[in-house]
Tab-separated table of C-alpha atoms and ligand atoms in Angstrom:
chain	number	residue	atom	x	y	z
H	428	MET	CA	19.343	-15.462	74.755
H	429	SER	CA	18.449	-12.924	72.010
H	430	SER	CA	20.230	-14.019	68.863
H	431	PRO	CA	21.749	-12.392	65.789
H	432	ALA	CA	19.924	-12.252	62.442
H	433	LYS	CA	17.974	-15.363	61.478
H	434	ASN	CA	17.836	-16.801	57.991
H	435	HIS	CA	15.493	-14.451	56.217
H	436	ASP	CA	14.577	-14.872	52.562
H	437	THR	CA	16.505	-11.817	51.482
H	438	ARG	CA	16.002	-12.521	47.771
H	439	ALA	CA	12.217	-12.410	48.154
H	440	LEU	CA	12.469	-9.371	50.433
H	441	ALA	CA	14.656	-7.494	47.952
H	442	ALA	CA	12.009	-8.159	45.286
H	443	GLU	CA	9.495	-6.160	47.352
H	444	PHE	CA	11.481	-2.952	46.862
H	445	ALA	CA	11.684	-0.813	43.722
H	446	LEU	CA	15.238	-1.897	42.995
H	447	LEU	CA	16.734	-2.244	39.548
H	448	GLY	CA	18.949	-5.144	38.534
H	449	ASP	CA	19.578	-8.700	39.626
H	450	TYR	CA	19.812	-9.927	43.197
H	451	ALA	CA	23.390	-10.967	43.969
H	452	ASP	CA	23.544	-11.568	47.727
H	453	ALA	CA	22.743	-10.271	51.202
H	454	LYS	CA	25.030	-10.595	54.207
H	455	PRO	CA	24.391	-9.789	57.879
H	456	TYR	CA	25.980	-6.417	58.470
H	457	GLY	CA	27.133	-4.040	61.213
H	458	SER	CA	27.269	-4.331	64.975
H	459	GLY	CA	23.948	-2.809	66.059
H	460	HIS	CA	22.333	-4.377	69.120
H	461	ILE	CA	18.713	-4.104	67.994
H	462	ASN	CA	17.663	-4.606	64.367
H	463	ASP	CA	18.483	-7.338	61.827
H	464	THR	CA	20.632	-5.645	59.222
H	465	TYR	CA	21.825	-6.917	55.827
H	466	CYS	CA	24.095	-5.461	53.223
H	467	LEU	CA	22.241	-6.283	50.018
H	468	THR	CA	24.029	-6.353	46.666
H	469	LEU	CA	22.358	-6.087	43.279
H	470	ASN	CA	24.010	-6.436	39.933
H	471	GLN	CA	22.942	-3.399	37.918
H	472	GLY	CA	24.072	-3.693	34.324
H	473	GLY	CA	27.275	-5.404	35.345
H	474	ARG	CA	28.004	-3.192	38.320
H	475	ALA	CA	27.545	-4.173	41.957
H	476	VAL	CA	25.315	-1.733	43.836
H	477	ARG	CA	24.724	-2.087	47.574
H	478	TYR	CA	21.689	-1.355	49.746
H	479	LEU	CA	20.995	-1.618	53.436
H	480	LEU	CA	18.077	-3.953	54.149
H	481	GLN	CA	16.780	-3.923	57.696
H	482	ARG	CA	14.147	-5.655	59.791
H	483	ILE	CA	12.802	-3.479	62.575
H	484	ASN	CA	12.841	-5.244	65.916
H	485	HIS	CA	9.138	-4.970	66.737
H	486	ALA	CA	9.566	-6.749	70.067
H	487	ILE	CA	11.329	-3.542	71.098
H	488	PHE	CA	9.579	-0.997	68.904
H	489	LYS	CA	5.909	-1.711	69.620
H	490	ASP	CA	4.622	0.743	67.003
H	491	PRO	CA	6.830	-0.014	63.969
H	492	ASP	CA	4.463	1.793	61.573
H	493	GLY	CA	4.568	4.930	63.716
H	494	LEU	CA	8.345	4.559	63.845
H	495	MET	CA	8.558	4.332	60.057
H	496	ARG	CA	6.367	7.421	59.643
H	497	ASN	CA	8.855	9.263	61.885
H	498	VAL	CA	11.772	7.972	59.815
H	499	GLU	CA	10.080	8.956	56.537
H	500	ARG	CA	9.504	12.476	57.817
H	501	VAL	CA	13.064	12.907	59.089
H	502	CYS	CA	14.626	11.534	55.888
H	503	ALA	CA	12.404	13.674	53.632
H	504	HIS	CA	13.154	16.808	55.668
H	505	ALA	CA	16.895	16.187	55.639
H	506	GLN	CA	16.958	15.443	51.911
H	507	ALA	CA	14.867	18.536	51.105
H	508	LYS	CA	17.168	20.800	53.122
H	509	LEU	CA	20.304	19.344	51.574
H	510	ARG	CA	18.958	19.730	48.059
H	511	GLN	CA	17.797	23.272	48.792
H	512	ALA	CA	21.328	24.065	49.888
H	513	GLY	CA	22.550	22.678	46.577
H	514	ALA	CA	24.375	19.663	48.001
H	515	ALA	CA	25.688	17.470	45.209
H	516	ASP	CA	25.917	14.411	47.455
H	517	ALA	CA	22.661	14.559	49.422
H	518	SER	CA	22.210	10.777	49.263
H	519	ARG	CA	25.491	10.355	51.185
H	520	ARG	CA	24.699	13.028	53.742
H	521	ALA	CA	21.287	11.817	54.859
H	522	LEU	CA	19.527	8.467	54.708
H	523	THR	CA	17.373	7.802	51.640
H	524	LEU	CA	14.585	5.231	51.821
H	525	VAL	CA	14.035	3.071	48.743
H	526	PRO	CA	10.251	2.732	48.275
H	527	THR	CA	8.502	-0.602	47.853
H	528	ARG	CA	7.125	-1.590	44.454
H	529	SER	CA	3.744	-0.241	45.573
H	530	GLY	CA	5.290	3.088	46.546
H	531	LYS	CA	5.307	2.634	50.320
H	532	GLY	CA	8.168	3.520	52.635
H	533	TRP	CA	8.408	0.030	54.130
H	534	HIS	CA	7.296	-3.552	53.567
H	535	THR	CA	5.331	-5.757	55.965
H	536	ASP	CA	5.981	-9.479	55.449
H	537	ALA	CA	3.599	-12.396	56.077
H	538	GLU	CA	4.872	-12.750	59.658
H	539	GLY	CA	4.284	-9.089	60.445
H	540	ASN	CA	7.942	-8.042	60.236
H	541	ARG	CA	8.520	-4.499	58.968
H	542	TRP	CA	11.368	-4.152	56.463
H	543	ARG	CA	13.000	-1.049	55.058
H	544	CYS	CA	15.672	-0.497	52.477
H	545	TYR	CA	18.130	2.395	52.450
H	546	VAL	CA	20.571	3.628	49.878
H	547	PHE	CA	23.946	2.328	51.103
H	548	VAL	CA	26.307	5.127	52.065
H	549	GLU	CA	29.560	4.042	50.440
H	550	GLY	CA	33.058	4.961	51.547
H	551	ALA	CA	32.050	5.697	55.126
H	552	THR	CA	32.166	3.743	58.387
H	553	GLY	CA	30.370	3.595	61.713
H	554	HIS	CA	33.196	2.975	64.182
H	555	ASP	CA	32.676	0.844	67.274
H	556	VAL	CA	35.677	2.324	69.075
H	557	ILE	CA	37.107	5.836	68.855
H	558	ARG	CA	40.494	6.171	67.168
H	559	ASP	CA	41.444	9.798	67.609
H	560	ALA	CA	40.191	13.213	68.657
H	561	GLY	CA	39.412	14.187	65.063
H	562	GLN	CA	36.794	11.447	64.919
H	563	ALA	CA	35.287	12.591	68.219
H	564	ARG	CA	35.053	16.179	66.967
H	565	GLU	CA	33.413	15.127	63.713
H	566	ALA	CA	30.927	12.775	65.349
H	567	ALA	CA	29.834	15.485	67.773
H	568	ARG	CA	29.671	18.115	65.030
H	569	ALA	CA	27.442	15.846	62.953
H	570	PHE	CA	25.043	15.072	65.803
H	571	GLY	CA	24.905	18.770	66.752
H	572	ALA	CA	24.070	19.599	63.140
H	573	PHE	CA	21.430	16.870	63.113
H	574	GLN	CA	19.800	18.523	66.112
H	575	SER	CA	19.553	21.848	64.246
H	576	LEU	CA	18.304	20.032	61.166
H	577	VAL	CA	15.319	18.479	62.922
H	578	ALA	CA	14.566	21.525	65.081
H	579	ASP	CA	12.135	22.790	62.434
H	580	LEU	CA	10.725	19.435	61.360
H	581	PRO	CA	7.212	20.098	60.034
H	582	GLY	CA	4.175	17.929	60.814
H	583	GLY	CA	3.797	18.038	64.584
H	584	ARG	CA	5.254	15.964	67.391
H	585	LEU	CA	7.052	12.753	66.457
H	586	VAL	CA	5.735	9.466	67.799
H	587	GLU	CA	7.584	8.299	70.923
H	588	THR	CA	8.887	5.042	69.527
H	589	ILE	CA	9.943	3.790	72.972
H	590	PRO	CA	8.059	5.637	75.711
H	591	ASP	CA	10.283	6.814	78.581
H	592	PHE	CA	13.379	5.760	76.648
H	593	HIS	CA	15.677	8.007	78.698
H	594	HIS	CA	13.519	8.223	81.819
H	595	THR	CA	16.327	7.104	84.120
H	596	PRO	CA	14.171	6.791	87.284
H	597	ARG	CA	11.805	4.424	85.451
H	598	ARG	CA	14.829	2.469	84.194
H	599	LEU	CA	15.836	2.235	87.832
H	600	ALA	CA	12.392	1.002	88.860
H	601	ARG	CA	12.552	-1.693	86.197
H	602	PHE	CA	15.993	-2.715	87.458
H	603	GLU	CA	14.642	-2.959	91.001
H	604	ALA	CA	11.785	-5.175	89.814
H	605	ALA	CA	14.200	-7.420	87.913
H	606	LEU	CA	16.385	-7.654	90.997
H	607	LYS	CA	13.461	-8.572	93.200
H	608	ALA	CA	12.265	-11.236	90.764
H	609	ASP	CA	15.803	-12.513	90.102
H	610	ALA	CA	14.236	-14.918	87.597
H	611	HIS	CA	17.587	-16.388	86.543
H	612	GLY	CA	19.328	-16.501	89.926
H	613	ARG	CA	21.926	-13.990	88.775
H	614	ALA	CA	21.645	-11.333	91.496
H	615	GLN	CA	24.094	-13.083	93.830
H	616	GLY	CA	26.916	-12.661	91.334
H	617	VAL	CA	26.409	-8.905	90.861
H	618	ARG	CA	26.358	-7.494	94.397
H	619	ARG	CA	29.037	-4.907	93.568
H	620	GLU	CA	27.139	-3.693	90.526
H	621	ILE	CA	23.904	-3.502	92.536
H	622	ASP	CA	25.617	-1.414	95.213
H	623	PHE	CA	27.097	0.783	92.498
H	624	VAL	CA	23.611	1.519	91.189
H	625	LEU	CA	22.025	2.105	94.581
H	626	ALA	CA	24.787	4.555	95.560
H	627	ARG	CA	23.890	6.721	92.560
H	628	ALA	CA	20.110	6.335	92.490
H	629	LYS	CA	19.471	9.857	93.792
H	630	GLU	CA	21.008	11.533	90.735
H	631	ALA	CA	18.918	9.543	88.287
H	632	SER	CA	16.034	12.004	88.200
H	633	LEU	CA	17.975	15.232	87.708
H	634	VAL	CA	17.336	15.608	83.973
H	635	VAL	CA	13.741	14.326	83.852
H	636	ASP	CA	12.849	16.585	86.806
H	637	ALA	CA	14.411	19.617	85.115
H	638	LEU	CA	12.537	18.805	81.891
H	639	ALA	CA	9.249	18.435	83.783
H	640	LYS	CA	9.773	21.779	85.539
H	641	GLY	CA	10.651	23.503	82.290
H	642	ASP	CA	14.199	24.258	83.496
H	643	LEU	CA	15.529	22.285	80.527
H	644	PRO	CA	13.920	22.528	77.071
H	645	GLU	CA	12.444	19.521	75.321
H	646	ARG	CA	13.930	19.180	71.842
H	647	VAL	CA	13.740	16.739	68.966
H	648	THR	CA	16.793	14.628	69.628
H	649	HIS	CA	18.370	11.502	68.182
H	650	ASN	CA	18.571	9.667	71.499
H	651	ASP	CA	21.007	6.979	70.327
H	652	THR	CA	24.104	8.965	69.422
H	653	LYS	CA	26.622	6.204	69.934
H	654	LEU	CA	29.695	6.585	67.808
H	655	ASN	CA	28.725	3.882	65.330
H	656	ASN	CA	25.451	5.646	64.571
H	657	VAL	CA	27.242	8.303	62.537
H	658	LEU	CA	29.128	7.314	59.415
H	659	LEU	CA	32.531	8.980	59.062
H	660	ASP	CA	33.930	9.437	55.574
H	661	ASP	CA	36.765	6.930	55.095
H	662	ALA	CA	38.930	9.395	53.160
H	663	THR	CA	38.423	12.603	55.134
H	664	GLN	CA	36.960	11.368	58.467
H	665	GLU	CA	34.189	13.956	58.073
H	666	GLY	CA	30.983	13.050	59.943
H	667	ILE	CA	28.984	12.463	56.816
H	668	CYS	CA	25.696	10.798	57.697
H	669	VAL	CA	23.711	10.326	60.893
H	670	ILE	CA	21.987	6.923	60.849
H	671	ASP	CA	19.803	4.755	63.122
H	672	LEU	CA	16.835	7.116	63.247
H	673	ASP	CA	14.556	4.747	65.191
H	674	THR	CA	14.670	6.787	68.377
H	675	VAL	CA	14.491	10.291	66.904
H	676	MET	CA	11.782	11.803	69.116
H	677	PRO	CA	11.313	14.413	71.840
H	678	GLY	CA	14.191	14.370	74.327
H	679	SER	CA	17.042	16.425	75.736
H	680	SER	CA	20.298	17.619	74.194
H	681	LEU	CA	21.958	16.082	77.256
H	682	TYR	CA	20.982	12.622	76.071
H	683	ASP	CA	22.669	13.189	72.733
H	684	PHE	CA	25.826	14.792	74.047
H	685	GLY	CA	25.877	12.276	76.899
H	686	ASP	CA	25.867	9.212	74.698
H	687	LEU	CA	28.719	10.707	72.691
H	688	VAL	CA	30.742	10.945	75.901
H	689	ARG	CA	29.822	7.350	76.699
H	690	THR	CA	30.926	5.980	73.340
H	691	SER	CA	33.656	8.329	72.142
H	692	THR	CA	35.963	9.038	75.061
H	693	SER	CA	37.179	5.547	75.990
H	694	PRO	CA	39.712	3.528	74.003
H	695	ALA	CA	38.043	0.291	75.167
H	696	ALA	CA	35.225	-1.519	73.381
H	697	GLU	CA	31.812	-1.473	75.014
H	698	ASP	CA	32.226	-5.162	75.877
H	699	GLU	CA	35.914	-5.071	76.890
H	700	THR	CA	36.647	-7.499	79.723
H	701	ASP	CA	39.906	-5.863	80.854
H	702	LEU	CA	38.498	-2.932	82.799
H	703	SER	CA	41.908	-1.330	83.215
H	704	LYS	CA	41.567	-0.284	79.567
H	705	VAL	CA	38.469	1.822	80.247
H	706	GLU	CA	39.235	5.544	80.533
H	707	MET	CA	37.572	8.900	80.004
H	708	MET	CA	40.235	10.503	77.833
H	709	MET	CA	40.150	14.262	78.267
H	710	PRO	CA	41.393	15.107	74.730
H	711	MET	CA	38.476	13.137	73.293
H	712	TYR	CA	36.031	14.897	75.579
H	713	GLU	CA	37.501	18.276	74.637
H	714	ALA	CA	37.049	17.405	70.961
H	715	LEU	CA	33.434	16.410	71.621
H	716	ILE	CA	32.765	19.754	73.287
H	717	GLU	CA	34.391	21.627	70.399
H	718	GLY	CA	32.526	19.663	67.749
H	719	TYR	CA	29.157	19.759	69.452
H	720	LEU	CA	29.329	23.458	70.284
H	721	SER	CA	30.412	24.288	66.732
H	722	THR	CA	26.954	23.264	65.499
H	723	ALA	CA	24.699	23.394	68.599
H	724	ARG	CA	26.104	26.300	70.628
H	725	GLY	CA	23.518	28.803	69.384
H	726	SER	CA	20.562	26.815	70.615
H	727	LEU	CA	21.827	25.579	73.981
H	728	THR	CA	20.686	27.273	77.185
H	729	PRO	CA	23.219	28.038	79.950
H	730	LEU	CA	21.869	25.145	82.041
H	731	GLU	CA	22.251	22.715	79.152
H	732	ARG	CA	25.857	23.863	78.714
H	733	GLU	CA	26.542	23.416	82.402
H	734	LEU	CA	25.032	19.926	82.462
H	735	LEU	CA	26.834	18.530	79.392
H	736	PRO	CA	29.368	16.527	81.463
H	737	PHE	CA	26.627	15.308	83.769
H	738	GLY	CA	24.758	14.141	80.643
H	739	GLY	CA	27.803	11.979	79.880
H	740	LYS	CA	27.767	10.481	83.336
H	741	LEU	CA	24.004	9.948	83.288
H	742	MET	CA	23.884	8.256	79.881
H	743	THR	CA	26.789	5.988	80.788
H	744	PHE	CA	25.126	5.082	84.077
H	745	GLU	CA	21.752	4.545	82.381
H	746	VAL	CA	23.075	2.214	79.686
H	747	GLY	CA	25.101	0.306	82.295
H	748	LEU	CA	21.913	-0.040	84.297
H	749	ARG	CA	20.044	-1.286	81.215
H	750	PHE	CA	22.749	-3.900	80.511
H	751	LEU	CA	22.585	-5.030	84.137
H	752	THR	CA	18.792	-5.237	84.023
H	753	ASP	CA	18.948	-7.256	80.808
H	754	TRP	CA	21.455	-9.594	82.458
H	755	LEU	CA	19.084	-10.095	85.399
H	756	GLU	CA	16.118	-10.579	83.053
H	757	GLY	CA	17.943	-13.254	81.047
H	758	ASP	CA	19.336	-11.319	78.018
H	759	VAL	CA	16.035	-10.546	76.345
H	760	TYR	CA	16.677	-7.053	74.933
H	761	PHE	CA	20.202	-6.514	73.599
H	762	LYS	CA	21.679	-8.971	71.122
H	763	VAL	CA	24.388	-10.989	72.847
H	764	LYS	CA	27.156	-13.117	71.394
H	765	ARG	CA	28.472	-14.889	74.487
H	766	PRO	CA	27.384	-15.813	78.012
H	767	GLY	CA	27.870	-12.869	80.361
H	768	HIS	CA	28.019	-10.417	77.441
H	769	ASN	CA	25.559	-7.969	79.004
H	770	LEU	CA	27.375	-8.149	82.327
H	771	ASP	CA	30.704	-7.382	80.647
H	772	ARG	CA	29.052	-4.412	78.955
H	773	CYS	CA	27.576	-3.240	82.251
H	774	ARG	CA	30.979	-3.363	83.926
H	775	THR	CA	32.695	-1.218	81.278
H	776	GLN	CA	29.930	1.366	81.632
H	777	PHE	CA	30.221	1.515	85.405
H	778	ARG	CA	34.004	1.805	85.228
H	779	LEU	CA	33.578	4.662	82.784
H	780	VAL	CA	31.123	6.357	85.163
H	781	GLU	CA	33.840	6.242	87.827
H	782	ARG	CA	36.400	7.701	85.448
H	783	ILE	CA	33.961	10.504	84.562
H	784	GLU	CA	33.268	11.183	88.242
H	785	ALA	CA	36.990	11.523	88.904
H	786	GLN	CA	37.320	14.192	86.208
H	787	LEU	CA	34.025	16.013	86.473
H	788	PRO	CA	35.376	19.432	87.594
H	789	ALA	CA	37.782	19.619	84.635
H	790	MET	CA	35.037	18.442	82.264
H	791	GLN	CA	32.751	21.113	83.674
H	792	ALA	CA	35.292	23.847	83.095
H	793	LEU	CA	35.655	22.876	79.431
H	794	ALA	CA	31.883	22.779	78.874
H	795	THR	CA	31.271	26.316	80.062
H	796	LYS	CA	34.403	28.125	78.890
H	797	SER	CA	33.810	30.679	76.097
Q	1234	ADP	P1	20.792	-0.967	65.006
Q	1234	ADP	O1	19.558	-0.242	65.464
Q	1234	ADP	O2	20.678	-2.414	65.131
Q	1234	ADP	O3	22.004	-0.397	65.652
Q	1234	ADP	P2	21.570	0.558	62.625
Q	1234	ADP	O4	20.484	1.308	61.919
Q	1234	ADP	O5	22.470	1.360	63.472
Q	1234	ADP	O6	20.903	-0.672	63.435
Q	1234	ADP	O7	22.404	-0.221	61.501
Q	1234	ADP	C1	23.388	-1.162	61.842
Q	1234	ADP	C2	24.701	-0.825	61.158
Q	1234	ADP	O8	24.523	-0.842	59.730
Q	1234	ADP	C3	25.245	0.561	61.464
Q	1234	ADP	O9	25.998	0.598	62.645
Q	1234	ADP	C4	26.063	0.872	60.224
Q	1234	ADP	O10	27.344	0.295	60.329
Q	1234	ADP	C5	25.307	0.163	59.123
Q	1234	ADP	N1	24.410	1.058	58.343
Q	1234	ADP	C6	23.155	1.424	58.658
Q	1234	ADP	N2	22.602	2.185	57.689
Q	1234	ADP	C7	23.539	2.295	56.700
Q	1234	ADP	C8	23.570	2.922	55.391
Q	1234	ADP	N3	22.513	3.571	54.895
Q	1234	ADP	N4	24.710	2.813	54.673
Q	1234	ADP	C9	25.776	2.124	55.140
Q	1234	ADP	N5	25.798	1.503	56.348
Q	1234	ADP	C10	24.702	1.575	57.118
Q	1235	GN1	C1	21.356	0.132	71.272
Q	1235	GN1	O1	20.673	0.127	68.194
Q	1235	GN1	P1	22.051	0.440	68.704
Q	1235	GN1	O2	22.949	-0.729	68.808
Q	1235	GN1	O3	22.609	1.600	67.911
Q	1235	GN1	C2	20.262	0.818	72.054
Q	1235	GN1	C3	20.819	2.090	72.693
Q	1235	GN1	C4	21.985	1.739	73.600
Q	1235	GN1	C5	23.028	0.983	72.788
Q	1235	GN1	C6	24.149	0.491	73.663
Q	1235	GN1	C7	16.802	1.208	70.622
Q	1235	GN1	O4	21.788	0.979	70.220
Q	1235	GN1	O5	19.809	2.718	73.478
Q	1235	GN1	O6	22.550	2.913	74.136
Q	1235	GN1	O7	22.441	-0.159	72.121
Q	1235	GN1	N1	19.132	1.141	71.191
Q	1235	GN1	C8	17.866	0.881	71.597
Q	1235	GN1	O8	25.225	0.146	72.864
Q	1235	GN1	O9	17.605	0.401	72.695
Q	1236	MG	MG1	22.823	1.462	65.563
């Protein structure tokens, strides 16, 4: 079972970065499924100042140096644009990397772990569950704006940090292999989920086929736009800072809008066990459309607009499929906190797919109106 953060020597790690002041403490932080994240506190002249210290999961990201070069480029570009525009709070509106004492963007420890340190964005929160339509609108506005921000990123194509990340048919092939191997004898208990997947297999290639044919444009996208990957200002609820830049790479706008639908339209947590709580709430979806179009409308093609709701269904299906695959493979990818955690997550995703399917015509109408 993949486990939460181990005991890392955070004092020694903090000393690798060009930080001022005295180490106070470091506590495991956030609810991300991938990296080991700490909130690091330093005492600077009698005042507590926080940083975000993070170990990149290099079992998942096979080229962590390439990943960090991507992140450096995206952060520098965002900061430069904000400063050009005269923003007084640029370090709250885009991630800022703290360099190491030798001036590098990240630190490699004796075991080969890559560590990075960000300025902590204070007074803002990454929410695990949506609270109201205002939050949905702001999250979508911020991710739409992020897409415009990176559209003119200089320096050539970004490294694909996880090849085929949103290649749904290849995700399906991996699922089929895991099912065939059934290494942990878990297939018997998930017949319904398997049938659910097989009944929808045909639709899995729609977006990758359209991208390959040139019917949909490839863009630089975030690719992991779940609600808790944008920090909302605690006082105003403004979408203040897009975080988790590990998967910023070539992709489709449908992936980004789709994952917003997956994570911002249901009042239930991703790992809720009472499936009757899972719902695709139309007012949330409407707010997502409004927010996303307010910043991305100008660049979207008519086909992208038309496929926005399908993107929601596809991303929800794909993540459900990934949770199911991880369950079959023995919980090796996503961090889990209890037995059956990945299966619970899979079931909420598949229920949400059904709720999206039931409302697709109305969702479609909202995506293409005006
Ligand atoms: P993971 O890839 O594991 O999801 P994230 O980069 O999303 O890791 O970070 C985990 C959590 O840490 C986020 O959900 C967010 O709550 C918090 N976080 C990340 N970066 C910052 C930051 N610069 N300031 C404040 N909180 C942050
Ligand atoms: C992971 O890193 P985090 O927790 O923000 C995953 C996403 C999934 C998501 C499901 C690199 O996101 O692809 O959609 O969990 N990230 C990676 O909650 O696999
Ligand atoms: Mg995250």
